[in-house]
Short mmCIF file of C-alpha atoms and ligand atoms in Angstrom, two decimals:
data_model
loop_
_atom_site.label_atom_id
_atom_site.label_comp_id
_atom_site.label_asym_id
_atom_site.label_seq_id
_atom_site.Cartn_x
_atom_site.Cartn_y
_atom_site.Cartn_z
CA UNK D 1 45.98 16.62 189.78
CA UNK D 2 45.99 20.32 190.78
CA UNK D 3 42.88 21.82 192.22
CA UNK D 4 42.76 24.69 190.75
CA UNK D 5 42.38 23.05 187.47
CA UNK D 6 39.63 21.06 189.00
CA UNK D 7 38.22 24.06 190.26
CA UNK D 8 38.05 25.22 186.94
CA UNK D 9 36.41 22.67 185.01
CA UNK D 10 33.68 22.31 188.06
CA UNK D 11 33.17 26.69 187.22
CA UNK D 12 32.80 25.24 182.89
CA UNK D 13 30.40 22.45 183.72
CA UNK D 14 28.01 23.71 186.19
CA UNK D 15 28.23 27.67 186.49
CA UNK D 16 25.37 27.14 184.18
CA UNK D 17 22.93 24.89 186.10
CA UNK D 18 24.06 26.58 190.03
CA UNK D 19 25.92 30.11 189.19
CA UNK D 20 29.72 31.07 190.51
CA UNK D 21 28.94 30.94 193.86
CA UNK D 22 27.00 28.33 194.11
CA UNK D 23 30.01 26.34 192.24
CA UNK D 24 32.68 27.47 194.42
CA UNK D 25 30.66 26.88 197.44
CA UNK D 26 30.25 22.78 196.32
CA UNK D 27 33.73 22.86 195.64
CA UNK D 28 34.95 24.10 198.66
CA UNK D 29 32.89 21.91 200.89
CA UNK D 30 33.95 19.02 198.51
CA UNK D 31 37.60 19.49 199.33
CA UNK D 32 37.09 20.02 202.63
CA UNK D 33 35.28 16.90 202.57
CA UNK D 34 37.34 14.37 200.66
CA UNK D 35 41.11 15.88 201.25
CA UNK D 36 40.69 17.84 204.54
CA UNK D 37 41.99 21.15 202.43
CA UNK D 38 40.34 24.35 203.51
CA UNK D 39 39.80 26.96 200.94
CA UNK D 40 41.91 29.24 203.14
CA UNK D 41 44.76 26.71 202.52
CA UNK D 42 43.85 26.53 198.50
CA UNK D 43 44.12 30.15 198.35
CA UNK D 44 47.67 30.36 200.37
CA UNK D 45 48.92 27.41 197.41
CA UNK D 46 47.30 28.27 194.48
CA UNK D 47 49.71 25.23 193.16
CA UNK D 48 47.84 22.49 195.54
CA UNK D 49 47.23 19.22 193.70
CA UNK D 50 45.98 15.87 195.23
CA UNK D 51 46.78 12.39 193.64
CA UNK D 52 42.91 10.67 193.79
CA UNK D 53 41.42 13.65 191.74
CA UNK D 54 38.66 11.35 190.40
CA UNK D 55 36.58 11.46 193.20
CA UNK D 56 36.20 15.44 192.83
CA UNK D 57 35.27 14.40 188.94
CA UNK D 58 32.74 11.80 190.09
CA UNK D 59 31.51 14.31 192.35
CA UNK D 60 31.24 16.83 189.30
CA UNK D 61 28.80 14.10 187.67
CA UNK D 62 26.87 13.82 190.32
CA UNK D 63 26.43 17.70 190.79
CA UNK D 64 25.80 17.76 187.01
CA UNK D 65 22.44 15.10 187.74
CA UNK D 66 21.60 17.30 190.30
CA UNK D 67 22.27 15.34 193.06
CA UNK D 68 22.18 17.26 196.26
CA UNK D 69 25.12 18.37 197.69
CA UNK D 70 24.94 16.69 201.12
CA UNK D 71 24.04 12.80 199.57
CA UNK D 72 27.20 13.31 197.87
CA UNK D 73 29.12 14.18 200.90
CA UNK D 74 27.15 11.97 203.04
CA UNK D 75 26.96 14.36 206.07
CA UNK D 76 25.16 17.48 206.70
CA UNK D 77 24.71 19.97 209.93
CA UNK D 78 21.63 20.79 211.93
CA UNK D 79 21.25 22.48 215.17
CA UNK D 80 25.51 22.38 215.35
CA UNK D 81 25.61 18.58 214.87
CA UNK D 82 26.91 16.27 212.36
CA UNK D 83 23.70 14.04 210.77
CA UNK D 84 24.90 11.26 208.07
CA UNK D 85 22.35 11.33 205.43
CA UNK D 86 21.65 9.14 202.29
CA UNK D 87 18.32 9.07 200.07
CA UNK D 88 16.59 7.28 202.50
CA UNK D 89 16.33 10.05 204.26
CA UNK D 90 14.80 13.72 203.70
CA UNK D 91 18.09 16.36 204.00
CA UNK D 92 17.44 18.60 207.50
CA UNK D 93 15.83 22.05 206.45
CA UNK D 94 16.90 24.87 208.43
CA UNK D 95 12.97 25.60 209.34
CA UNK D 96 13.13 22.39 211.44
CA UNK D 97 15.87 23.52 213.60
CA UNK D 98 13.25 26.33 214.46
CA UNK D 99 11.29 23.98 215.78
CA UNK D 100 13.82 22.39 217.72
CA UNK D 101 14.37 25.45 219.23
CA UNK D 102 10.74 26.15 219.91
CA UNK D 103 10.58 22.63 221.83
CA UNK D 104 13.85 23.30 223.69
CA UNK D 105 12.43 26.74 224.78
CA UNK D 106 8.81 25.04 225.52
CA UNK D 107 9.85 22.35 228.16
CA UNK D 108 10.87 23.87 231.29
CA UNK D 109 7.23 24.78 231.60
CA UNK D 110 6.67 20.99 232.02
CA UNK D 111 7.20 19.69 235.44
CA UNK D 112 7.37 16.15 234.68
CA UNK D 113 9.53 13.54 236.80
CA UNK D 114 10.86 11.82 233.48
CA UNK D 115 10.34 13.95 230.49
CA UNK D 116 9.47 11.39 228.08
CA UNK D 117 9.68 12.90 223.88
CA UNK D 118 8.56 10.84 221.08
CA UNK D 119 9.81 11.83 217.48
CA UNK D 120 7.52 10.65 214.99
CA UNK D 121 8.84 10.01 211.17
CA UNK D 122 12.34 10.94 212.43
CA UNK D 123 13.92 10.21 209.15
CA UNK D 124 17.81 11.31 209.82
CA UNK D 125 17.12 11.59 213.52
CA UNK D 126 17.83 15.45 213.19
CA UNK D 127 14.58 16.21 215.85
CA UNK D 128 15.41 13.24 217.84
CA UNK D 129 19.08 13.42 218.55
CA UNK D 130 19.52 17.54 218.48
CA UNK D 131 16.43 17.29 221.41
CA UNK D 132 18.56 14.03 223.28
CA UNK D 133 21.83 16.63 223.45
CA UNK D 134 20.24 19.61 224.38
CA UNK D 135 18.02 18.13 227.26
CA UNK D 136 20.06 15.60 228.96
CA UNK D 137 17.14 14.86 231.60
CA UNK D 138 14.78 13.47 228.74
CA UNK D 139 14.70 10.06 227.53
CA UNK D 140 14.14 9.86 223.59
CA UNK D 141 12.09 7.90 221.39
CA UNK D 142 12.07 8.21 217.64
CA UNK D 143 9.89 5.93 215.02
CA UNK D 144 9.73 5.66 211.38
CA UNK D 145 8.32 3.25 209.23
CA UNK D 146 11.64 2.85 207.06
CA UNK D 147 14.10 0.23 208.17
CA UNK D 148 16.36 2.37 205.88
CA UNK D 149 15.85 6.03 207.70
CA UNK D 150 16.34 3.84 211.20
CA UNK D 151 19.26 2.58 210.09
CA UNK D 152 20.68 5.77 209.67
CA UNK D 153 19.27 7.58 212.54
CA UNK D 154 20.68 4.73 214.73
CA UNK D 155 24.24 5.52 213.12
CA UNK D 156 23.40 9.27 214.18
CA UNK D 157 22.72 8.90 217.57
CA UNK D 158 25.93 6.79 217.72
CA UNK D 159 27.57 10.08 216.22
CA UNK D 160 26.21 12.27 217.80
CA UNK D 161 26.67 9.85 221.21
CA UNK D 162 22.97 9.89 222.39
CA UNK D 163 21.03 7.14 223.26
CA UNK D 164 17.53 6.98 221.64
CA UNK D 165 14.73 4.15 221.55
CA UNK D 166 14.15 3.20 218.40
CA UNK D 167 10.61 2.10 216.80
CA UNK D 168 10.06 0.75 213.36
CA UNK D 169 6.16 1.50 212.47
CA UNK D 170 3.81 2.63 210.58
CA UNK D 171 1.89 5.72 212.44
CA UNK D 172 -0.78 5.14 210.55
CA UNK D 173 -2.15 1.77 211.32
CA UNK D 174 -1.96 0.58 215.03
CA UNK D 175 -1.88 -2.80 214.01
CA UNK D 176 2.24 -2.48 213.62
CA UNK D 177 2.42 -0.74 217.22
CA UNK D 178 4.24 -2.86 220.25
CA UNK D 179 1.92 -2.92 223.34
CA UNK D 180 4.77 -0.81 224.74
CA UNK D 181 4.53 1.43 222.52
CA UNK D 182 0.85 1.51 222.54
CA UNK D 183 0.43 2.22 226.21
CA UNK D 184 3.50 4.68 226.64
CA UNK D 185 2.72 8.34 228.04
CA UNK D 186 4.86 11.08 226.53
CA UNK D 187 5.53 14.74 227.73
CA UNK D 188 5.92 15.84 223.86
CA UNK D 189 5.37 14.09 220.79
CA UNK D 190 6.85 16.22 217.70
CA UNK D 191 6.47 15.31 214.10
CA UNK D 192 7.47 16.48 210.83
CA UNK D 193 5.57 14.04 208.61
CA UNK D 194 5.56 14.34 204.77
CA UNK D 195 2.97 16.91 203.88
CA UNK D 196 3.62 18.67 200.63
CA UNK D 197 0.64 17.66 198.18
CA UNK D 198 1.11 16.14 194.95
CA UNK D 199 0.18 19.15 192.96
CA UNK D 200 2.74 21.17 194.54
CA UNK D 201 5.22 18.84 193.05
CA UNK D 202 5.81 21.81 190.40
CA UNK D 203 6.83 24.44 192.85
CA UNK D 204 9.80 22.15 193.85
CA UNK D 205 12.97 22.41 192.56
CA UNK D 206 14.56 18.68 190.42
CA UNK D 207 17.39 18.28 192.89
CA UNK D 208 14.47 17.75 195.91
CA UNK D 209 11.85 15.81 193.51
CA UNK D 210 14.50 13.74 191.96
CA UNK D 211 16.52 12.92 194.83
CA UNK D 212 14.77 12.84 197.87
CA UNK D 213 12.85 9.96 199.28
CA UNK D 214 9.43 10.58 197.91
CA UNK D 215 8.07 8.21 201.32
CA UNK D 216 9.19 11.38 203.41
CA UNK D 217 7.52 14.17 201.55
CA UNK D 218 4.12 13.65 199.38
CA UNK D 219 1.02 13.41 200.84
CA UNK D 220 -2.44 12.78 198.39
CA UNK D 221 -4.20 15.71 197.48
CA UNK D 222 -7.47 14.71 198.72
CA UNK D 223 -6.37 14.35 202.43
CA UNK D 224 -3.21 16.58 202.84
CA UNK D 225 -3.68 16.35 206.61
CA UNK D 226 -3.45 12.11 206.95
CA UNK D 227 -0.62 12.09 209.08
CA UNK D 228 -1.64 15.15 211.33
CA UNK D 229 -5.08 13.61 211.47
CA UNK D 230 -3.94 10.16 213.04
CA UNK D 231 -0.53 11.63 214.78
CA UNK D 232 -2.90 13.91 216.78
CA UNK D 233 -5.74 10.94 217.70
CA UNK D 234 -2.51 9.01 219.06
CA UNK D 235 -1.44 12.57 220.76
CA UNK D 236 -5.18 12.49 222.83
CA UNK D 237 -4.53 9.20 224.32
CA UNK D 238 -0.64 8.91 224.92
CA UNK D 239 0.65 12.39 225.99
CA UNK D 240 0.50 13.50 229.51
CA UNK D 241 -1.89 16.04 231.27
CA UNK D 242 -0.15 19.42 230.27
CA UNK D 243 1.73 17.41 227.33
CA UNK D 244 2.70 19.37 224.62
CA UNK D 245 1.82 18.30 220.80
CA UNK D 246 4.98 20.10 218.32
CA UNK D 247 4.57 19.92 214.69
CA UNK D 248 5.92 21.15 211.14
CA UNK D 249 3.69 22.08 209.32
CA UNK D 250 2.25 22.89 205.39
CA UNK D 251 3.14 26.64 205.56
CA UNK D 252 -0.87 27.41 202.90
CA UNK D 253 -2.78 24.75 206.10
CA UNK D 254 -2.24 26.81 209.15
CA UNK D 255 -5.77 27.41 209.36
CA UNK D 256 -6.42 23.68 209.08
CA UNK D 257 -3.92 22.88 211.37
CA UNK D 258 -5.52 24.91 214.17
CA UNK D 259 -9.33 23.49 213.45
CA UNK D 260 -7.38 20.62 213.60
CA UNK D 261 -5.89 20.82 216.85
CA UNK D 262 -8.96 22.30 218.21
CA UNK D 263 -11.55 19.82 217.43
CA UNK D 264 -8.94 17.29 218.67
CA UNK D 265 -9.60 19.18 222.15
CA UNK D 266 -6.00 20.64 222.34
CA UNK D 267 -5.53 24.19 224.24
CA UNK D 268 -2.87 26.50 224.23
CA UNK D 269 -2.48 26.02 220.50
CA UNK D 270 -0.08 28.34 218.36
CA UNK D 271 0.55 28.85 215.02
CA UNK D 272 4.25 30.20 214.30
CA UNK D 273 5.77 31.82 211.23
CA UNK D 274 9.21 30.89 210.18
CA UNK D 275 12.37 33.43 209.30
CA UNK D 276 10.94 33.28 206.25
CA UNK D 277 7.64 34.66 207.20
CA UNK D 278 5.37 31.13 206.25
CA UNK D 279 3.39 29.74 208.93
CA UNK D 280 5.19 26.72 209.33
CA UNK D 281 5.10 24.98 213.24
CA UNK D 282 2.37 24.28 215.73
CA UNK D 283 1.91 23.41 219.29
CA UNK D 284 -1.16 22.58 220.89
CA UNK D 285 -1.32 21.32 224.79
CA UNK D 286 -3.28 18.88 226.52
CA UNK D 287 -5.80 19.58 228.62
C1 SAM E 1 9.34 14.99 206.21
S1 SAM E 1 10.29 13.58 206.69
C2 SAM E 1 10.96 14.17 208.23
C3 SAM E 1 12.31 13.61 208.57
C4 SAM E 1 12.97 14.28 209.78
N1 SAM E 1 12.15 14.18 210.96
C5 SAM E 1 13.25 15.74 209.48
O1 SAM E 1 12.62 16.60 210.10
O2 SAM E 1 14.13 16.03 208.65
C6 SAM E 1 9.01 12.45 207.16
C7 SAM E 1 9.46 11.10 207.71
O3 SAM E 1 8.27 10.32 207.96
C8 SAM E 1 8.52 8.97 207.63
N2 SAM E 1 7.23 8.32 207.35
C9 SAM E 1 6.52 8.33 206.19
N3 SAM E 1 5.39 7.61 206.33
C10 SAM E 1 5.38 7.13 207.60
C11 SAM E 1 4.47 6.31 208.34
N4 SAM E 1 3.36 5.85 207.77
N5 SAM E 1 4.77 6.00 209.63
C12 SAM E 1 5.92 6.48 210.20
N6 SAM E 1 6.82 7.26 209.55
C13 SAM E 1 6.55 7.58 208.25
C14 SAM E 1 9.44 9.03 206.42
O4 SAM E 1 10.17 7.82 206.28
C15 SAM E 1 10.30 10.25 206.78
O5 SAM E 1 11.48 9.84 207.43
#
């Protein structure tokens, strides 16, 4: 099957839903994806056919339901890395790899012997594994309460060849902790829990609300901050003198977020904006 008749019936069935661009753009990384073909070698042989054509037309389906791009792939990028991702877990936003550079900048000011980092709802592993690579000295720990996300964030780590520890539980009730895990000391704890609220389900667009695990995003309206609430409680007790508390946050609660912080006794605490202008991390430290 040529691809440039492919190319064309992907422009006749979706240039309505995505736009041109958009279109090409799927169906360049699609080709890249499932033939190895570069749209730099497309253009050179305008005549360029491959013989399993159907996946490209299952693919067209599945952009048609709008499924996102990177389940159908199976891979994405964040912070220069390769994450495998699948609906159990939320796609990497390009906001969170602001974060990870906000961490990454943050920890030389801790003088810790072992710089211990705990990832909480790490999902992919994105936070988790692009912090392992880009500070050797640290040991890693990353929990989630999905066996499914784990799964997948274990195959990430392999890709990525990291090691990270592993914890399936529920942040918010202690009864599923380990003693271990109970009575470990971290340097940092990061999180990027779910915290859009269920009535700003209609400023989100289908492919997100239809596709993406609904476990990573949606918090109740009447208690937006649940996870912050209990993630910084276990932050008092189990980070280190001088530890540093990261999180992504609601970008309309950065006000909340720094009552939050402060009644929880942390200092040091800063709200940041990201390239889009929307307050969207903070870091509070221990006193
Ligand atoms: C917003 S996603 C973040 C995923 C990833 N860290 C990222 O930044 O792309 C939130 C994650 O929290 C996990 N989660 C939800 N409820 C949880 C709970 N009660 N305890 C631990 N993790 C939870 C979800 O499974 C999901 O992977």
């Amino acid at each position: 099957m040529k691809l440039k008749e492919i190319q064309q019936q992907y422009h006749q069935e979706l240039d309505l839903i995505y736009g041109k661009e958009e279109v090409d753009s799927f169906f360049f990384l699609l080709i890249e994806s499932f033939y190895g073909m570069t749209r730099i070698k497309l253009a050179i042989d305008s005549e360029a056919s491959v013989e399993n054509g159907a996946k490209m037309l299952e693919a067209l389906e599945q952009l048609k339901d709008e499924q996102p791009i990177q389940y159908i792939i199976g891979e994405t990028e964040f912070f220069g890395l390769p994450f495998k991702v699948n609906p159990y877990t939320l796609i990497p936003r390009p906001e969170t790899e602001e974060l990870v550079e906000w961490i990454i900048k943050h920890q030389p000011k801790l003088n810790h012997e072992t710089l211990n980092i705990l990832d909480i709802g790490t999902g992919s592993g994105c936070i988790a594994i692009s912090l392992a690579k880009n500070i050797p000295t640290a040991k890693v720990y990353a929990l989630d309460v999905s066996p499914g996300a784990l799964s997948t964030a274990k195959q990430n780590a392999e890709l990525n060849n990291v090691s990270i520890e592993f914890i399936e539980a529920n942040i918010l009730n202690s009864e599923t902790w380990s003693d271990d895990f109970k009575n470990e000391k971290f340097s940092i704890i990061v999180s990027n829990p779910p915290y859009v609220r269920e009535q700003e389900k209609q400023l989100m667009k289908p492919n997100v609300l239809n596709n993406e695990p609904h476990l990573a995003l949606f918090v109740k309206d009447e208690n937006p901050l649940l996870f912050y609430k209990a993630i910084a409680q276990f932050a008092s007790t189990n980070l280190e003198p001088q530890g540093a508390l990261f999180f992504e946050i609601n970008e309309f609660l950065g006000r909340e977020m720094i009552h939050l912080l402060t009644t929880n006794n942390f200092v040091n605490i800063q709200l940041k904006q990201d390239i889009f202008k929307k307050d969207r991390m903070i870091k509070g430290e221990k006193n």
